[in-house]
Coordinates of C-alpha atoms in Angstrom, one line a residue:
M1 CA -104.1 -9.9 0.1
I2 CA -106.4 -8.3 2.8
G3 CA -104.2 -10.2 5.5
S4 CA -101.2 -9.0 4.3
I5 CA -102.2 -5.2 4.2
G6 CA -103.5 -6.0 8.0
Q7 CA -100.4 -7.3 9.0
S8 CA -98.5 -4.5 7.4
C9 CA -100.4 -2.1 9.3
R10 CA -99.8 -3.7 12.5
Y11 CA -96.3 -3.9 12.0
N12 CA -96.1 -0.2 11.0
S13 CA -98.2 1.2 13.8
Q14 CA -95.9 -0.9 16.2
G15 CA -92.9 0.6 14.3
I16 CA -94.3 4.0 14.9
V17 CA -95.0 3.2 18.5
G18 CA -91.4 2.0 19.0
S19 CA -89.9 5.1 17.4
V20 CA -92.0 7.3 19.5
R21 CA -90.9 5.5 22.5
F22 CA -87.2 5.9 21.7
L23 CA -87.9 9.6 20.8
L24 CA -89.5 10.2 24.0
A25 CA -86.6 8.2 25.9
A26 CA -84.0 10.3 24.1
C27 CA -85.7 13.6 25.1
E28 CA -86.0 12.5 28.6
A29 CA -82.2 11.6 28.7
R30 CA -81.2 14.7 27.2
L31 CA -83.6 16.7 29.7
R32 CA -81.9 14.9 32.6
L33 CA -78.5 16.0 31.4
W34 CA -79.4 19.5 31.1
R35 CA -80.8 19.7 34.5
R36 CA -77.5 17.9 35.9
R37 CA -75.4 20.4 34.0
A38 CA -77.5 23.3 35.4
A39 CA -77.3 22.0 39.0
T40 CA -73.5 21.3 38.9
R41 CA -72.7 24.8 37.4
A42 CA -74.9 26.4 39.9
E43 CA -73.1 24.6 42.8
L44 CA -69.7 25.4 41.2
R45 CA -70.5 29.2 41.0
D46 CA -71.3 29.0 45.0
L47 CA -68.2 27.2 46.1
P48 CA -65.6 29.0 48.2
P49 CA -62.1 29.7 47.1
E50 CA -60.7 26.8 49.2
R51 CA -62.8 24.2 47.7
L52 CA -62.3 25.6 44.2
R53 CA -58.5 24.9 44.9
D54 CA -59.1 21.4 46.0
L55 CA -60.6 20.9 42.5
G56 CA -57.9 22.5 40.9
M57 CA -59.8 25.4 39.6
T58 CA -59.1 29.1 39.9
G59 CA -62.1 31.4 40.5
A60 CA -62.1 32.8 36.9
E61 CA -62.3 29.0 35.5
A62 CA -65.1 28.5 37.8
A63 CA -67.0 31.7 36.7
R64 CA -66.3 30.9 33.2
E65 CA -67.8 27.2 33.6
A66 CA -70.7 28.3 35.7
A67 CA -71.6 31.0 32.9
R68 CA -71.8 28.4 30.2
P69 CA -75.5 27.6 29.1
F70 CA -76.8 24.3 30.2
W71 CA -77.1 23.1 26.9
S72 CA -73.3 23.2 25.9

C-alpha cells in the first residue's frame, strides 16, 4: 500500500511539472507572437507610401493595421 502511494505521488508531481512546463512554453510562445506583432505593426506604421503600394496597401489600411493592439 505504501509503495503504491509513493508511486502515485511521484507520478502526480511529474504530471504537475509537465503541466507547468507546458504552460510556460505556451506563455513564452504567446509573448513571442505579441512581440513580433508589435514590431511588425511599428515597421508598417513607418513605411513610406511607395513601399505600402508594393505591399498592396493604402496609407489608411496601414494606419488601421498599425493601430491594432498587439494581442489582436
